[in-house]
Coordinates of C-alpha atoms in Angstrom, one line a residue:
M1 CA -3.1 -102.8 -16.4
L2 CA -2.8 -106.5 -17.7
D3 CA -2.5 -108.8 -14.9
A4 CA 0.4 -112.0 -15.2
N5 CA -2.7 -114.3 -15.5
L6 CA -3.8 -112.2 -18.8
K7 CA -0.9 -111.3 -20.0
G8 CA 0.0 -115.0 -20.2
Q9 CA -3.1 -116.4 -22.0
L10 CA -2.9 -113.1 -24.4
G11 CA 0.8 -114.4 -25.4
T12 CA -0.1 -118.2 -25.6
Y13 CA -3.1 -116.6 -28.0
L14 CA -1.0 -114.5 -30.3
E15 CA 1.2 -117.4 -31.1
R16 CA -1.3 -117.3 -33.8
V17 CA -0.7 -114.6 -35.6
T18 CA 0.8 -115.2 -38.8
Q19 CA 0.9 -111.4 -40.3
A20 CA 2.5 -108.4 -39.1
I21 CA 0.0 -105.5 -37.5
E22 CA 0.0 -102.9 -36.1
L23 CA -1.7 -101.3 -33.1
R24 CA -2.5 -97.5 -34.3
A25 CA -2.9 -95.2 -31.1
S26 CA -4.6 -92.0 -30.9
L27 CA -4.5 -90.6 -27.3
D28 CA -3.8 -87.7 -25.3
D29 CA -2.5 -86.4 -22.0
S30 CA -6.5 -87.6 -20.5
A31 CA -5.9 -90.8 -17.6
K32 CA -7.8 -92.8 -19.7
A33 CA -5.7 -92.2 -22.8
Q34 CA -2.5 -93.1 -20.6
E35 CA -4.3 -96.5 -19.4
L36 CA -4.9 -97.1 -22.7
R37 CA -1.0 -96.1 -23.5
I38 CA -0.2 -99.0 -21.2
V39 CA -2.5 -102.0 -22.4
L40 CA -1.2 -101.4 -26.2
E41 CA 3.1 -101.2 -24.7
E42 CA 2.1 -104.5 -22.8
I43 CA 0.0 -106.0 -26.2
A44 CA 3.5 -104.7 -28.4
G45 CA 5.4 -106.1 -25.9
L46 CA 3.8 -109.5 -26.4
S47 CA 4.4 -110.7 -30.4
D48 CA 7.5 -109.6 -32.8
K49 CA 4.5 -109.4 -34.9
I50 CA 2.5 -106.7 -33.3
T51 CA 3.9 -102.6 -33.1
L52 CA 2.4 -99.1 -31.7
V53 CA 2.4 -96.5 -33.5
S54 CA 0.9 -93.3 -33.5
S55 CA -1.9 -92.2 -35.5
A56 CA -4.6 -89.1 -35.8
A57 CA -8.2 -90.6 -34.9
S58 CA -9.9 -90.0 -38.2
D59 CA -13.1 -89.9 -36.5
G60 CA -11.9 -88.0 -34.1
R61 CA -12.3 -89.7 -31.6
V62 CA -9.6 -90.2 -28.3
P63 CA -8.6 -92.0 -27.0
S64 CA -9.3 -94.6 -29.0
F65 CA -7.2 -97.0 -31.5
A66 CA -7.1 -99.6 -34.7
I67 CA -5.7 -102.8 -35.2
A68 CA -4.7 -103.0 -39.1
R69 CA -3.2 -105.3 -40.5
T70 CA 0.2 -104.1 -42.6
G71 CA 0.4 -103.4 -45.9
S72 CA -3.7 -103.8 -46.2
D73 CA -6.8 -101.4 -46.0
I74 CA -8.0 -104.6 -43.2
A75 CA -8.8 -102.9 -39.6
V76 CA -10.8 -102.8 -36.9
R77 CA -10.9 -99.7 -34.0
F78 CA -12.1 -99.8 -30.2
A79 CA -12.8 -96.5 -29.5
G80 CA -11.9 -96.9 -24.7
I81 CA -10.2 -99.3 -23.2
P82 CA -11.9 -102.8 -24.2
L83 CA -11.4 -105.2 -21.0
G84 CA -14.2 -106.5 -19.1
H85 CA -16.6 -108.0 -21.0
E86 CA -14.6 -107.0 -24.2
F87 CA -11.4 -108.4 -23.5
T88 CA -12.3 -111.4 -25.3
S89 CA -13.4 -109.1 -28.7
L90 CA -9.7 -107.7 -27.9
V91 CA -8.1 -111.3 -28.8
L92 CA -10.6 -112.2 -31.3
A93 CA -9.6 -108.7 -32.9
L94 CA -6.2 -109.3 -32.9
L95 CA -6.4 -112.8 -34.0
Q96 CA -8.3 -112.2 -37.0
V97 CA -6.5 -109.7 -37.9
G98 CA -3.2 -111.2 -37.7
G99 CA -4.7 -113.9 -40.1
H100 CA -6.1 -116.4 -38.1
P101 CA -9.5 -116.8 -40.1
P102 CA -12.5 -116.5 -37.8
K103 CA -14.6 -119.3 -37.0
L104 CA -17.8 -119.6 -39.1
D105 CA -18.6 -121.1 -42.7
D106 CA -18.3 -121.3 -45.2
A107 CA -21.4 -119.6 -46.9
V108 CA -21.0 -117.2 -44.8
I109 CA -18.1 -115.8 -45.6
E110 CA -18.4 -115.7 -48.7
Q111 CA -21.9 -113.8 -48.3
I112 CA -20.3 -111.0 -46.8
R113 CA -17.4 -111.1 -49.0
N114 CA -20.6 -110.6 -51.5
L115 CA -21.9 -107.5 -50.0
P116 CA -22.3 -104.5 -52.4
G117 CA -21.8 -101.0 -51.4
N118 CA -19.9 -100.1 -48.3
Y119 CA -20.6 -100.1 -45.1
Y120 CA -19.3 -97.7 -41.7
F121 CA -20.9 -99.4 -38.9
E122 CA -20.6 -97.8 -34.7
T123 CA -21.1 -99.4 -31.9
Y124 CA -21.3 -98.5 -28.7
F125 CA -21.0 -100.8 -25.8
S126 CA -20.6 -101.1 -22.1
L127 CA -18.1 -103.5 -20.4
S128 CA -21.0 -104.5 -17.7
C129 CA -22.7 -106.0 -21.1
Q130 CA -22.6 -109.3 -21.3
N131 CA -24.8 -108.9 -24.7
C132 CA -22.4 -106.6 -26.5
P133 CA -19.2 -108.8 -27.0
D134 CA -21.7 -110.9 -29.6
V135 CA -21.9 -107.1 -32.0
V136 CA -19.2 -106.5 -31.5
Q137 CA -16.9 -109.7 -32.3
A138 CA -19.7 -109.8 -35.4
L139 CA -18.7 -106.6 -36.9
N140 CA -15.3 -107.1 -36.5
A141 CA -14.9 -110.6 -38.3
M142 CA -16.8 -109.2 -41.1
S143 CA -14.4 -106.2 -41.4
V144 CA -11.6 -108.4 -41.3
I145 CA -12.8 -110.6 -44.1
N146 CA -14.9 -108.0 -46.7
P147 CA -12.2 -103.8 -46.5
R148 CA -15.3 -102.5 -47.5
I149 CA -16.8 -103.0 -43.8
H150 CA -15.6 -100.0 -41.3
H151 CA -16.7 -100.8 -37.7
V152 CA -15.5 -98.8 -34.8
A153 CA -16.9 -100.2 -31.6
I154 CA -17.3 -97.7 -28.8
D155 CA -17.4 -97.5 -25.2
G156 CA -20.2 -95.4 -24.4
A157 CA -19.1 -94.8 -20.8
L158 CA -16.1 -93.2 -21.5
F159 CA -18.2 -91.3 -24.4
Q160 CA -21.2 -90.2 -22.9
Q161 CA -21.9 -86.5 -24.9
E162 CA -22.2 -89.1 -28.0
V163 CA -24.4 -91.8 -26.0
Q164 CA -26.5 -88.4 -25.1
D165 CA -26.2 -86.5 -28.8
R166 CA -27.2 -89.7 -30.2
E167 CA -30.4 -90.4 -27.6
I168 CA -29.0 -94.6 -26.7
L169 CA -30.7 -95.4 -23.3
S170 CA -30.1 -99.4 -24.5
V171 CA -26.6 -101.2 -25.6
P172 CA -25.4 -102.8 -27.5
A173 CA -27.0 -99.5 -29.9
V174 CA -25.9 -100.2 -33.8
F175 CA -25.5 -97.2 -36.0
L176 CA -24.8 -97.6 -40.0
D177 CA -23.7 -94.5 -41.9
G178 CA -24.8 -92.6 -38.8
K179 CA -28.9 -93.5 -38.4
L180 CA -29.6 -96.4 -35.7
F181 CA -29.4 -99.7 -37.3
H182 CA -30.3 -102.4 -34.7
Q183 CA -30.3 -102.4 -30.6
G184 CA -29.3 -105.7 -28.9
R185 CA -27.8 -109.0 -29.3
A186 CA -26.9 -110.1 -32.5
G187 CA -24.8 -112.4 -34.3
V188 CA -22.9 -112.3 -37.6
E189 CA -26.5 -114.6 -39.1
E190 CA -28.4 -112.2 -37.8
L191 CA -26.7 -109.0 -38.5
L192 CA -26.1 -110.3 -42.3
A193 CA -30.1 -111.1 -42.9
L194 CA -31.0 -107.1 -41.7
L195 CA -28.2 -106.0 -45.0
D196 CA -28.8 -109.2 -47.8
T197 CA -32.5 -108.8 -47.8
G198 CA -32.3 -111.2 -51.7
D199 CA -31.1 -114.1 -49.5
D200 CA -34.5 -114.6 -47.9
T201 CA -36.0 -116.1 -50.6
R202 CA -32.6 -118.8 -51.1
K203 CA -33.4 -119.5 -47.5
V204 CA -37.4 -120.2 -47.8
E205 CA -36.0 -122.6 -50.9
A206 CA -33.7 -124.1 -48.5
L207 CA -36.0 -125.4 -45.8
N208 CA -38.5 -126.7 -47.6
A209 CA -35.8 -128.9 -49.1
Q210 CA -35.9 -130.2 -45.9
A211 CA -36.8 -134.3 -46.2
E212 CA -38.7 -135.2 -43.4
F213 CA -37.1 -135.3 -39.8
D214 CA -37.3 -137.9 -37.2
V215 CA -37.4 -135.2 -34.7
L216 CA -38.1 -131.6 -35.0
V217 CA -36.4 -129.5 -32.0
V218 CA -38.4 -126.0 -32.2
G219 CA -36.7 -123.7 -29.7
G220 CA -32.4 -123.5 -28.5
G221 CA -32.3 -123.3 -24.9
P222 CA -30.7 -125.6 -23.1
A223 CA -33.8 -127.7 -23.6
G224 CA -33.8 -127.8 -26.9
A225 CA -29.8 -128.7 -26.5
A226 CA -30.5 -131.5 -24.7
A227 CA -33.4 -132.5 -26.7
A228 CA -31.1 -132.3 -30.3
V229 CA -28.2 -133.8 -28.5
Y230 CA -30.1 -137.1 -26.9
A231 CA -32.3 -137.4 -30.1
A232 CA -29.3 -137.5 -32.4
R233 CA -27.3 -140.3 -30.1
K234 CA -29.6 -142.5 -30.9
G235 CA -28.6 -142.4 -34.6
I236 CA -32.2 -140.9 -35.9
R237 CA -32.7 -137.9 -38.2
T238 CA -32.1 -134.7 -35.9
G239 CA -32.8 -131.0 -36.8
V240 CA -33.6 -128.3 -34.8
V241 CA -34.8 -124.8 -35.5
A242 CA -34.7 -121.3 -33.2
E243 CA -34.9 -118.2 -33.0
R244 CA -32.0 -117.4 -31.5
F245 CA -30.0 -120.3 -30.6
G246 CA -29.0 -120.2 -27.0
G247 CA -32.6 -118.6 -25.9
Q248 CA -33.2 -116.6 -22.5
V249 CA -30.1 -118.1 -21.3
L250 CA -28.1 -115.9 -23.7
D251 CA -29.5 -112.5 -21.3
T252 CA -28.4 -114.4 -18.5
M253 CA -25.5 -112.7 -16.2
A254 CA -24.5 -115.0 -14.0
I255 CA -24.6 -119.3 -13.5
E256 CA -23.7 -120.5 -10.0
N257 CA -25.8 -123.2 -10.2
Y258 CA -25.4 -125.9 -13.1
I259 CA -24.4 -128.8 -10.8
S260 CA -20.4 -129.8 -11.8
V261 CA -20.1 -126.2 -13.7
L262 CA -19.1 -124.2 -10.5
E263 CA -19.4 -120.7 -12.6
T264 CA -19.8 -119.4 -16.0
E265 CA -21.5 -116.6 -17.8
G266 CA -24.6 -116.7 -19.8
P267 CA -23.3 -116.1 -23.5
K268 CA -20.3 -118.5 -22.4
F269 CA -23.2 -121.6 -21.2
S270 CA -25.0 -120.8 -25.2
V271 CA -22.2 -121.3 -26.9
A272 CA -21.0 -124.2 -25.3
L273 CA -24.5 -125.5 -25.5
E274 CA -24.4 -124.7 -29.3
Q275 CA -21.0 -126.4 -29.8
H276 CA -22.5 -129.9 -28.3
V277 CA -24.8 -130.1 -30.2
K278 CA -23.1 -129.3 -33.8
A279 CA -21.2 -131.8 -32.5
Y280 CA -23.5 -134.4 -34.2
E281 CA -25.3 -134.9 -37.1
V282 CA -28.5 -132.2 -36.4
D283 CA -29.4 -130.0 -38.3
I284 CA -29.5 -126.2 -36.8
M285 CA -31.9 -123.9 -39.1
N286 CA -31.5 -120.8 -36.4
L287 CA -32.9 -117.2 -36.9
Q288 CA -36.0 -119.4 -37.5
R289 CA -39.6 -117.9 -36.0
A290 CA -42.3 -121.0 -35.9
A291 CA -45.4 -119.7 -36.6
K292 CA -47.6 -122.2 -36.7
L293 CA -48.0 -126.5 -35.7
V294 CA -50.5 -128.6 -37.7
P295 CA -51.1 -131.9 -36.5
G296 CA -51.2 -135.0 -38.2
K297 CA -49.1 -138.1 -39.1
S298 CA -46.5 -135.9 -40.3
I299 CA -46.4 -133.0 -38.1
Q300 CA -45.7 -129.2 -39.0
I301 CA -44.2 -126.5 -38.5
E302 CA -44.9 -123.9 -40.8
L303 CA -42.8 -121.2 -39.7
A304 CA -42.4 -116.8 -40.3
N305 CA -41.2 -116.4 -43.2
G306 CA -43.4 -118.9 -45.5
A307 CA -41.6 -122.1 -45.2
T308 CA -42.3 -125.2 -44.3
L309 CA -40.6 -128.0 -42.5
K310 CA -41.7 -132.3 -41.8
S311 CA -41.0 -134.5 -38.6
K312 CA -42.3 -137.5 -37.3
T313 CA -42.3 -136.2 -33.9
V314 CA -42.1 -132.9 -32.5
I315 CA -40.3 -131.3 -29.6
L316 CA -41.3 -127.8 -28.7
S317 CA -39.0 -125.6 -26.1
T318 CA -39.5 -122.1 -27.0
G319 CA -38.8 -120.9 -24.0
A320 CA -40.2 -118.0 -22.3
R321 CA -38.9 -113.8 -22.6
W322 CA -39.0 -110.7 -20.3
R323 CA -42.7 -109.7 -18.7
H324 CA -44.6 -106.4 -20.0
I325 CA -46.6 -104.4 -17.1
N326 CA -48.6 -103.5 -20.3
V327 CA -49.1 -99.7 -18.7
P328 CA -49.0 -96.7 -20.6
G329 CA -45.5 -95.4 -22.0
E330 CA -43.6 -99.5 -21.6
D331 CA -43.9 -99.5 -25.4
E332 CA -43.5 -96.0 -26.4
Y333 CA -40.2 -95.6 -24.0
R334 CA -38.2 -99.2 -24.7
N335 CA -34.9 -98.1 -25.4
R336 CA -35.5 -95.1 -24.3
G337 CA -36.0 -95.3 -20.8
V338 CA -37.9 -98.5 -20.3
A339 CA -35.3 -101.2 -19.7
Y340 CA -35.2 -105.0 -18.7
C341 CA -31.3 -105.5 -18.8
P342 CA -29.7 -103.6 -15.5
H343 CA -25.9 -105.5 -16.7
C344 CA -26.5 -104.2 -20.0
D345 CA -28.1 -100.6 -20.1
G346 CA -27.2 -99.6 -16.2
P347 CA -23.7 -98.2 -16.9
L348 CA -26.2 -95.7 -19.1
F349 CA -27.4 -94.3 -16.7
K350 CA -24.5 -93.5 -14.2
G351 CA -25.3 -90.5 -11.6
K352 CA -28.9 -90.4 -12.5
R353 CA -32.3 -91.7 -11.0
V354 CA -34.1 -95.3 -12.2
A355 CA -36.7 -97.4 -11.2
V356 CA -36.8 -101.0 -10.4
I357 CA -40.3 -102.7 -10.9
G358 CA -40.2 -106.0 -9.5
G359 CA -39.2 -107.2 -5.5
G360 CA -38.0 -111.0 -6.1
N361 CA -34.8 -111.8 -6.3
S362 CA -34.1 -110.3 -10.0
G363 CA -35.5 -107.1 -9.0
V364 CA -33.5 -106.7 -5.4
E365 CA -30.2 -108.0 -6.7
A366 CA -30.5 -105.1 -9.4
A367 CA -31.1 -102.4 -7.8
I368 CA -28.7 -103.3 -5.5
D369 CA -26.0 -103.5 -8.6
L370 CA -27.7 -100.3 -9.9
A371 CA -27.0 -99.1 -6.6
G372 CA -23.2 -98.3 -6.9
I373 CA -24.0 -97.0 -10.6
V374 CA -26.6 -94.8 -10.5
G375 CA -27.5 -91.4 -8.2
H376 CA -30.4 -93.4 -7.0
V377 CA -33.0 -96.3 -7.2
T378 CA -36.8 -96.6 -6.4
L379 CA -37.8 -100.2 -5.7
I380 CA -41.4 -100.8 -6.9
E381 CA -42.9 -104.0 -5.9
F382 CA -46.7 -104.7 -6.3
G383 CA -47.4 -107.1 -3.8
D384 CA -47.0 -106.0 0.3
E385 CA -43.7 -107.3 0.8
L386 CA -40.8 -108.0 -1.1
R387 CA -40.0 -111.6 -2.2
A388 CA -36.8 -112.0 -2.6
D389 CA -34.7 -114.0 -0.3
D390 CA -33.5 -112.7 3.3
V391 CA -29.7 -112.2 2.8
L392 CA -30.4 -109.8 -0.4
Q393 CA -33.4 -107.6 0.9
R394 CA -30.7 -106.8 4.4
K395 CA -28.2 -105.9 1.6
L396 CA -30.5 -104.4 -0.1
R397 CA -32.2 -101.9 2.8
S398 CA -28.5 -101.2 4.0
L399 CA -27.5 -99.6 0.8
S400 CA -28.5 -95.5 1.6
N401 CA -29.7 -94.1 -2.0
V402 CA -32.5 -96.8 -2.4
D403 CA -35.8 -96.1 -1.5
V404 CA -38.4 -99.4 -1.2
H405 CA -42.3 -98.8 -2.1
V406 CA -43.9 -101.7 -1.5
S407 CA -47.9 -102.2 -2.2
A408 CA -47.0 -99.7 -5.3
Q409 CA -49.2 -100.6 -8.4
T410 CA -47.2 -98.8 -11.2
T411 CA -49.8 -97.1 -13.6
E412 CA -47.6 -95.1 -16.1
I413 CA -44.6 -94.2 -18.1
H414 CA -44.2 -90.7 -18.5
G415 CA -41.5 -89.0 -21.4
D416 CA -41.1 -85.9 -23.5
G417 CA -41.7 -87.8 -25.7
K418 CA -37.8 -89.0 -26.6
R419 CA -37.1 -90.8 -23.4
V420 CA -38.4 -91.4 -19.9
T421 CA -39.0 -88.7 -17.3
S422 CA -41.1 -89.8 -14.5
L423 CA -43.1 -93.3 -13.5
S424 CA -46.4 -93.0 -11.4
Y425 CA -47.7 -95.5 -9.5
K426 CA -50.6 -96.1 -6.9
N427 CA -50.8 -97.1 -3.5
R428 CA -52.8 -100.2 -3.4
Q429 CA -53.9 -99.8 0.4
D430 CA -54.5 -95.8 0.1
G431 CA -55.7 -95.7 -3.1
T432 CA -53.2 -92.3 -3.7
V433 CA -51.1 -91.7 -6.8
H434 CA -47.4 -90.5 -6.7
Q435 CA -45.2 -90.0 -9.7
I436 CA -41.8 -90.2 -9.0
D437 CA -39.1 -88.4 -11.5
L438 CA -36.9 -90.5 -13.3
E439 CA -34.6 -91.2 -16.3
G440 CA -34.7 -95.0 -16.2
I441 CA -37.0 -97.6 -15.8
F442 CA -35.4 -101.3 -15.3
I443 CA -38.8 -104.0 -15.9
Q444 CA -37.7 -107.5 -13.5
I445 CA -41.0 -108.9 -12.7
G446 CA -40.4 -112.1 -14.2
L447 CA -41.1 -114.1 -17.4
V448 CA -44.2 -115.6 -19.9
P449 CA -44.0 -119.1 -22.2
N450 CA -43.8 -117.6 -25.8
T451 CA -46.6 -120.0 -27.1
E452 CA -49.1 -117.5 -28.1
W453 CA -48.9 -119.5 -31.8
L454 CA -49.6 -122.5 -29.8
Q455 CA -53.1 -121.2 -29.0
G456 CA -55.6 -124.4 -30.1
V457 CA -53.6 -125.8 -31.5
I458 CA -52.0 -127.4 -28.0
E459 CA -53.4 -127.9 -24.6
L460 CA -52.0 -124.3 -22.7
S461 CA -52.6 -123.7 -18.8
P462 CA -53.9 -120.3 -17.7
H463 CA -51.2 -119.2 -17.5
G464 CA -50.1 -119.8 -21.8
E465 CA -47.7 -122.8 -20.6
I466 CA -48.0 -126.0 -22.1
V467 CA -49.3 -128.3 -20.4
V468 CA -47.5 -131.9 -20.4
D469 CA -47.2 -135.5 -18.0
A470 CA -44.6 -136.6 -17.0
R471 CA -42.7 -138.0 -20.0
G472 CA -43.2 -134.9 -21.9
Q473 CA -46.3 -135.3 -24.1
T474 CA -48.8 -132.1 -24.7
S475 CA -52.2 -133.2 -25.6
V476 CA -51.0 -133.7 -29.4
P477 CA -50.3 -137.2 -30.4
G478 CA -46.2 -136.8 -31.5
V479 CA -45.5 -133.4 -29.9
F480 CA -43.5 -132.8 -27.1
A481 CA -42.6 -130.4 -24.7
A482 CA -39.7 -129.2 -22.5
G483 CA -38.0 -126.0 -20.0
D484 CA -40.0 -122.9 -19.3
A485 CA -42.5 -123.1 -22.0
T486 CA -44.3 -126.4 -19.9
T487 CA -46.1 -126.5 -17.3
V488 CA -43.2 -127.9 -15.2
P489 CA -42.2 -125.8 -11.7
Y490 CA -39.3 -124.1 -11.0
K491 CA -38.1 -122.8 -14.2
Q492 CA -34.2 -123.5 -14.3
I493 CA -31.7 -124.6 -16.5
I494 CA -30.7 -127.4 -14.9
I495 CA -33.9 -128.7 -15.1
A496 CA -34.9 -127.5 -18.3
A497 CA -31.9 -129.8 -19.8
G498 CA -33.3 -133.1 -18.0
D499 CA -36.4 -132.4 -19.2
G500 CA -35.2 -131.8 -23.0
A501 CA -33.5 -135.0 -22.8
K502 CA -36.7 -136.3 -21.5
A503 CA -38.9 -135.4 -24.0
A504 CA -36.2 -136.4 -26.6
L505 CA -36.4 -139.9 -24.8
S506 CA -40.6 -140.4 -25.2
A507 CA -39.5 -138.8 -28.6
F508 CA -38.2 -142.1 -29.6
D509 CA -40.1 -144.1 -27.5
Y510 CA -43.1 -143.0 -29.9
L511 CA -41.6 -143.6 -33.0
I512 CA -40.3 -146.6 -31.8
R513 CA -44.0 -148.0 -30.9
S514 CA -45.5 -146.1 -34.0
S515 CA -43.4 -147.6 -36.5
V516 CA -44.5 -151.4 -34.7
T517 CA -48.0 -150.3 -35.1
D518 CA -48.0 -149.5 -38.4
E519 CA -46.5 -152.4 -39.5
M520 CA -48.8 -154.7 -37.9
A521 CA -51.6 -152.3 -40.0
A522 CA -50.0 -153.6 -42.7

């Protein structure tokens, strides 16, 4: 099951294991169980500190296995075969249970250890989901640090009856003590914030105590990361406040056009961004949403939790989010059939009928990918023709299980109160209304800038983008902007990073000129 390259890499990693561990396998005679047996035998054969033993599954899930530290109650569990995007989760679990410490701040580790009570987590993932490993790895690490936290990661495609019984239509889906706890991407800090609500007051006090920054970057995507690096390299006090570091890149599957990086994935690229920023003296304040900007000589950024940060200059790089179609049923059935990430949620609709709304590159690519998983795809495009590249259109039309409707306006999403059952659209040429029976809808109609909180303070375009000049300056002195939230054309990662660097250099120039003006006035 593991090719020679993977075995070589894994063998090198397993040299870091310092404590004996057991792979406690719960298997039967099924084909998947035999595949898992082979994988576990190959792993055990790579280290003399790893032993494979048979064990009955405490939760009844077969095939599954636990990675347990011998002579202790430290263990993590996988139900399924964690390859694909979850192979890294498997490697980290082996290392951490085997004594290699998780890469977390001391304060975070202490917070995990001090969580009161016992917790039983179940995370449903799909092997093609690039968002799932963060959740799986976070909960695995937490369970190693605090043995009162128990975690099992479950391949939803393998345990489809559970997925249906729990009405899971979006991954990652995390259950705590049998009840839905969280859906979507999350790291250790996000999950801790949901568990340890008493920590909010301490965080607000710590944020309010921050000294004034020279440059405060709002947003942690490519633009924000580049701005922080360029500002910090000037030797000035730099901070980054972000709702989630990495931004929209975290939801990007493949990146193949960032010059000098032949190919990578969004989550990996995001980790690299954060590591680069942390190489400098930058204060990163993650999981904080900006709520208000107050102009002045000392610019204030008020956060949603009530804290206030002050800075001499601000760089806005809040990025964008998935655009919604805003029809009846979309909000009601989000994560219950309405989805925005075909890579994450596509496997949950295996053999079923789905629709893709949007005929640009992202929509057509989604339809092509889904056609290999689901039973049938209907692509719906508002315009009179598809807008995707010609090569993608040719591939799409070659697929036998795909229908394409252009000049089609989605009017309503229907459901039975629990999940999506159909979709209605209007033919814009003759006005007729049609209804399609289906079980999933993937919306791929572009992005909308995260700028609502700036209305009335910063000049925005009719599309809600921050208006900037060639230097990244906004309509407010000392406030600059970069990336997908601005009026700069061509929303690309490489352009956002370049604009972030430019905004930082402009902010530094503004600081120099402001200091000279202040000295002359004195």
